[in-house]
Short mmCIF file of C-alpha atoms in Angstrom, two decimals:
data_model
loop_
_atom_site.label_atom_id
_atom_site.label_comp_id
_atom_site.label_asym_id
_atom_site.label_seq_id
_atom_site.Cartn_x
_atom_site.Cartn_y
_atom_site.Cartn_z
CA MET A 1 0.00 0.00 0.00
CA ASN A 2 1.24 3.49 -0.84
CA LYS A 3 2.64 5.18 2.27
CA GLY A 4 0.73 8.35 1.36
CA ALA A 5 -2.63 6.60 1.10
CA PHE A 6 -3.66 7.64 4.61
CA LYS A 7 -3.03 11.31 3.95
CA ASP A 8 -4.49 11.18 0.45
CA SER A 9 -7.76 9.74 1.77
CA PHE A 10 -8.33 12.55 4.28
CA ARG A 11 -7.13 15.26 1.90
CA GLU A 12 -9.89 14.17 -0.47
CA LEU A 13 -12.33 14.69 2.42
CA ASN A 14 -10.91 18.19 2.90
CA SER A 15 -11.75 18.91 -0.73
CA GLN A 16 -15.38 18.09 0.04
CA LEU A 17 -15.39 20.19 3.24
CA PHE A 18 -13.92 23.16 1.35
CA GLY A 19 -16.97 23.02 -0.91
CA GLU A 20 -15.16 22.16 -4.12
CA ASP A 21 -17.59 21.09 -6.84
CA ASP A 22 -15.83 17.89 -7.79
CA LEU A 23 -12.75 15.82 -7.24
CA THR A 24 -9.73 16.17 -9.47
CA VAL A 25 -9.08 13.62 -12.20
CA SER A 26 -6.28 12.08 -10.15
CA GLY A 27 -8.56 12.09 -7.13
CA LYS A 28 -11.24 10.16 -9.01
CA LYS A 29 -8.73 7.58 -10.18
CA ARG A 30 -7.41 7.21 -6.66
CA LEU A 31 -10.91 6.70 -5.27
CA PHE A 32 -11.69 4.06 -7.86
CA GLN A 33 -8.45 2.26 -7.04
CA GLN A 34 -9.02 2.51 -3.30
CA THR A 35 -12.73 1.77 -3.04
CA LYS A 36 -12.39 -0.42 0.04
CA MET A 37 -10.23 2.19 1.72
CA TYR A 38 -12.74 4.93 0.93
CA ILE A 39 -15.56 2.86 2.40
CA PHE A 40 -13.46 2.27 5.51
CA ILE A 41 -12.90 6.02 5.92
CA GLN A 42 -16.63 6.68 5.64
CA ASP A 43 -17.28 4.03 8.31
CA PHE A 44 -14.63 5.68 10.50
CA LEU A 45 -16.43 9.01 10.19
CA THR A 46 -19.63 7.43 11.58
CA LYS A 47 -17.61 6.50 14.68
CA LEU A 48 -16.24 10.03 14.91
CA THR A 49 -19.62 11.77 14.71
CA PRO A 50 -20.96 10.69 18.18
CA ILE A 51 -18.12 12.42 20.03
CA LEU A 52 -19.05 15.80 18.54
CA ALA A 53 -21.07 18.13 20.75
CA GLU A 54 -24.38 19.67 19.71
CA GLY A 55 -23.75 22.31 17.07
CA GLU A 56 -20.15 21.18 16.57
CA ALA A 57 -19.11 20.79 12.94
CA ILE A 58 -15.89 19.46 11.42
CA GLN A 59 -13.95 22.07 9.44
CA ALA A 60 -10.88 20.13 8.31
CA TYR A 61 -8.77 17.00 8.76
CA LEU A 62 -5.00 17.09 9.22
CA PRO A 63 -3.61 13.54 8.76
CA LEU A 64 -0.15 12.91 10.23
CA THR A 65 2.26 10.06 9.47
CA ASN A 66 5.68 8.87 10.60
CA GLN A 67 7.00 9.29 7.06
CA GLU A 68 6.31 13.04 6.80
CA ASN A 69 5.79 14.21 10.39
CA THR A 70 7.22 13.65 13.86
CA ALA A 71 7.73 9.98 14.78
CA VAL A 72 9.13 10.46 18.30
CA ALA A 73 6.19 8.91 20.16
CA THR A 74 4.83 6.58 17.47
CA GLY A 75 7.92 4.96 15.96
CA GLY A 76 10.11 2.06 17.06
CA LEU A 77 9.03 0.35 20.28
CA LEU A 78 6.53 3.13 21.00
CA GLY A 79 4.88 2.41 17.68
CA MET A 80 4.08 -1.19 18.53
CA ALA A 81 0.52 -2.25 19.26
CA TYR A 82 -1.82 -5.16 18.64
CA ALA A 83 -5.10 -4.79 16.76
CA ARG A 84 -7.79 -6.80 18.54
CA THR A 85 -11.13 -5.43 17.40
CA ALA A 86 -12.50 -6.10 13.92
CA ALA A 87 -12.37 -2.41 13.00
CA ALA A 88 -8.75 -2.09 14.14
CA ARG A 89 -7.70 -5.21 12.22
CA GLU A 90 -9.43 -3.92 9.09
CA TYR A 91 -7.58 -0.62 9.48
CA VAL A 92 -4.20 -2.41 9.75
CA ASP A 93 -5.03 -4.50 6.66
CA HIS A 94 -5.86 -1.38 4.62
CA PHE A 95 -3.10 0.98 5.75
CA HIS A 96 -0.39 -1.45 6.95
CA ASP A 97 0.16 0.72 10.00
CA VAL A 98 -0.22 0.39 13.76
CA ARG A 99 0.39 3.66 15.64
CA GLY A 100 2.06 5.75 12.95
CA ASN A 101 -1.07 7.35 11.47
CA ARG A 102 -2.64 10.10 13.53
CA LEU A 103 -5.40 12.59 12.85
CA LEU A 104 -5.90 16.17 14.02
CA VAL A 105 -9.50 17.23 13.44
CA PHE A 106 -10.46 20.91 13.38
CA THR A 107 -14.03 21.71 14.39
CA ASN A 108 -15.69 25.05 14.99
CA GLN A 109 -15.18 24.61 18.76
CA ARG A 110 -11.97 22.63 19.35
CA MET A 111 -9.27 20.37 17.95
CA LEU A 112 -9.51 16.61 18.35
CA PHE A 113 -6.37 14.51 18.23
CA LEU A 114 -6.38 10.74 17.91
CA VAL A 115 -4.12 7.85 17.00
CA MET A 116 -6.15 5.83 14.53
CA VAL A 117 -5.62 2.36 15.98
CA GLU A 118 -6.16 3.59 19.56
CA PHE A 119 -9.42 5.25 18.60
CA LEU A 120 -10.66 2.11 16.84
CA GLU A 121 -9.58 -0.07 19.78
CA GLU A 122 -10.65 2.02 22.79
CA GLU A 123 -12.29 5.15 21.35
CA LEU A 124 -9.36 7.06 22.86
CA PHE A 125 -8.93 10.68 21.75
CA TYR A 126 -7.75 14.05 23.09
CA SER A 127 -9.79 17.24 23.09
CA TYR A 128 -8.27 20.72 22.85
CA PRO A 129 -10.99 23.41 23.16
CA TYR A 130 -9.98 26.69 21.56
CA SER A 131 -10.99 28.50 24.73
CA SER A 132 -8.22 26.63 26.64
CA ILE A 133 -5.42 27.67 24.24
CA GLN A 134 -3.65 30.96 24.98
CA SER A 135 -1.26 30.97 22.02
CA ILE A 136 -0.24 28.85 19.04
CA GLN A 137 3.22 28.61 17.59
CA PHE A 138 2.95 28.30 13.84
CA THR A 139 6.29 28.91 12.16
CA LYS A 140 7.66 28.26 8.70
CA HIS A 141 11.28 27.06 8.55
CA LYS A 142 13.77 26.86 5.69
CA ILE A 143 16.60 24.32 5.35
CA GLY A 144 19.31 24.80 2.72
CA TYR A 145 21.27 21.99 1.11
CA PHE A 146 23.40 21.32 -2.00
CA ASP A 147 22.03 19.15 -4.79
CA TRP A 148 25.21 17.92 -6.45
CA HIS A 149 23.23 16.25 -9.25
CA GLN A 150 22.41 19.68 -10.69
CA LYS A 151 24.69 20.60 -13.60
CA SER A 152 24.61 24.32 -12.97
CA LEU A 153 26.50 25.65 -9.95
CA LYS A 154 23.76 28.23 -9.46
CA ASP A 155 21.08 25.52 -9.14
CA LYS A 156 23.02 23.32 -6.72
CA ARG A 157 21.83 25.35 -3.72
CA GLN A 158 18.35 24.06 -2.87
CA TYR A 159 15.88 24.73 -0.06
CA ARG A 160 13.25 22.72 1.74
CA TYR A 161 10.51 24.11 3.93
CA TYR A 162 8.56 22.78 6.89
CA TYR A 163 6.26 24.14 9.60
CA THR A 164 6.17 23.83 13.38
CA LEU A 165 2.77 23.62 15.11
CA ASP A 166 2.84 23.89 18.90
CA PHE A 167 0.29 24.81 21.58
CA GLN A 168 -0.70 24.02 25.16
CA SER A 169 -4.25 23.20 26.21
CA GLU A 170 -4.60 22.97 30.00
CA ASN A 171 -1.87 20.46 30.96
CA HIS A 172 -1.65 18.88 27.50
CA ILE A 173 1.10 19.95 25.08
CA PHE A 174 0.80 19.33 21.36
CA THR A 175 3.82 19.75 19.12
CA GLU A 176 4.28 18.56 15.55
CA MET A 177 6.44 19.17 12.49
CA LEU A 178 4.42 19.62 9.32
CA THR A 179 5.04 19.48 5.60
CA VAL A 180 4.25 22.49 3.42
CA GLU A 181 0.92 20.93 2.38
CA ASP A 182 0.07 20.24 6.03
CA GLY A 183 0.96 23.81 6.90
CA GLU A 184 -1.43 25.13 4.27
CA ILE A 185 -4.28 23.18 5.89
CA VAL A 186 -3.47 24.74 9.28
CA GLN A 187 -3.13 28.20 7.74
CA ARG A 188 -6.63 28.00 6.28
CA GLN A 189 -8.11 27.06 9.64
CA LEU A 190 -6.33 29.92 11.42
CA GLN A 191 -7.92 32.29 8.92
CA ASN A 192 -11.39 30.74 8.66
CA ILE A 193 -12.38 29.49 12.13
CA PRO A 194 -13.60 32.45 14.26
CA GLN A 195 -12.42 31.07 17.62
CA LEU A 196 -8.97 30.36 16.18
CA GLN A 197 -8.75 33.92 14.91
CA ASP A 198 -8.93 35.13 18.52
CA ILE A 199 -5.88 33.09 19.58
CA MET A 200 -2.46 34.76 19.40
CA VAL A 201 -0.22 33.13 16.77
CA THR A 202 3.50 33.39 17.58
CA THR A 203 6.84 32.17 16.24
CA LYS A 204 7.94 30.81 19.64
CA ALA A 205 6.46 28.05 21.81
CA ARG A 206 4.98 29.25 25.08
CA ARG A 207 4.48 27.18 28.22
CA LYS A 208 2.70 27.69 31.54
CA SER A 209 5.66 26.39 33.56
CA LYS A 210 9.43 26.76 33.17
CA LEU A 211 9.88 22.99 33.41
CA ASP A 212 7.61 22.45 30.40
CA ALA A 213 9.42 25.23 28.56
CA ILE A 214 12.66 23.23 28.87
CA PHE A 215 11.59 19.62 28.41
CA SER A 216 8.66 19.94 26.00
CA ASN A 217 9.86 22.60 23.58
CA LEU A 218 10.82 20.88 20.31
CA THR A 219 12.20 24.04 18.71
CA TRP A 220 14.45 24.75 21.69
CA GLN A 221 15.61 21.13 21.81
CA LEU A 222 16.55 21.21 18.11
CA LYS A 223 18.60 24.37 18.66
CA VAL A 224 20.38 22.82 21.66
CA LEU A 225 21.09 19.66 19.65
CA MET A 226 22.53 21.73 16.81
CA ILE A 227 24.75 23.71 19.21
CA ILE A 228 26.00 20.51 20.88
CA SER A 229 26.72 18.95 17.46
CA LEU A 230 28.73 22.01 16.38
CA LEU A 231 30.66 22.03 19.67
CA LEU A 232 31.51 18.32 19.31
CA LEU A 233 32.62 18.92 15.71
CA ALA A 234 34.81 21.85 16.78
CA LEU A 235 36.25 19.77 19.64
CA GLY A 236 37.07 16.89 17.27
CA LEU A 237 38.75 19.20 14.74
CA GLY A 238 40.71 20.90 17.53
CA TYR A 239 41.97 17.55 18.82
CA LEU A 240 43.08 16.51 15.32
CA LEU A 241 45.00 19.79 14.93
CA VAL A 242 46.73 19.28 18.30
CA MET A 243 47.65 15.71 17.29
CA LEU A 244 49.04 16.96 13.99
CA ALA A 245 51.06 19.62 15.77
CA GLY A 246 52.44 16.97 18.14
CA ALA A 247 53.51 14.82 15.20
CA LEU A 248 55.45 17.82 13.88
CA GLY A 249 57.14 18.34 17.26
CA TRP A 250 54.95 21.17 18.59
CA GLY A 251 52.39 21.49 21.33
CA PRO A 252 51.48 19.47 24.44
CA LEU A 253 51.24 16.12 22.62
CA LYS A 254 54.69 16.18 21.04
CA GLU A 255 55.96 13.65 23.65
CA MET A 256 53.58 11.07 22.18
CA TRP A 257 55.54 11.05 18.93
CA PRO A 258 59.20 10.17 18.20
CA PRO A 259 61.45 13.12 17.31
CA VAL A 260 61.12 14.39 13.78
CA GLY A 261 64.79 13.66 13.06
CA MET A 262 64.41 10.04 14.12
CA VAL A 263 61.41 9.60 11.87
CA GLN A 264 63.31 11.14 8.98
CA GLY A 265 66.31 8.90 9.68
CA GLN A 266 64.18 5.79 9.74
CA GLY A 267 62.57 6.90 6.51
CA ARG A 268 65.96 7.27 4.80
CA TYR A 269 67.06 3.87 6.16
CA PHE A 270 64.05 2.05 4.67
CA LEU A 271 64.40 4.03 1.42
CA ASP A 272 68.03 2.93 1.07
CA LEU A 273 67.01 -0.71 1.67
CA TRP A 274 64.35 -0.45 -0.99
CA LEU A 275 66.76 1.15 -3.51
CA LYS A 276 69.30 -1.64 -2.95
#
């Protein structure tokens, strides 16, 4: 199964929620090819409807995967689970996933977050009312890299973009890294949902406690990791330079190496043997 099938299925639902007249040609082909999957998604929506409050309406779906988003809590050992119910087993058969696929649902009153298999197993989900959120970090980032396959030197410098979505609702902290397409979904909701328009959007994550600000701030942790990596690289290069200086008879490590004259003498001795 295509790794993007989970996201593609819910993005087609977004097209319907946005009021578009019809699906694209590629969308129609995908729906025809994934009929069983489409039926499963519709059945999933019937399970999602009862948890909505009176007057609450879904505005958009933001599907998240380990391939394109954060996999800290849903990959490796943390991503292991066992599907017991019929609905959960059907989901695993269709999407070949256990805990990697998640869904953030925007309604006109709150955000709902759920791990697909957990919701199908135990109806477990998390609710983030807009009234409980003081601020939202929504930042676009740029990463530069060199594409050495490009023939032109001018085109070798390339850039990739991603978004950071972070907020705190009561004692719950939500943080996620998003693709550009994911970020566009969030951007539309920030502009179109009235209660979201009243929340302050910032470029920095904000926490209610200093402890949370240190241990649950992904942006800050990435900066610290980058600084530590650069320090380790500088330390390694510095050590190599000191070792090289010692080999040449300079610096504090020169005692580790034989005198330069002895090395040269040995070199001449072996050269003479080879010439003979």
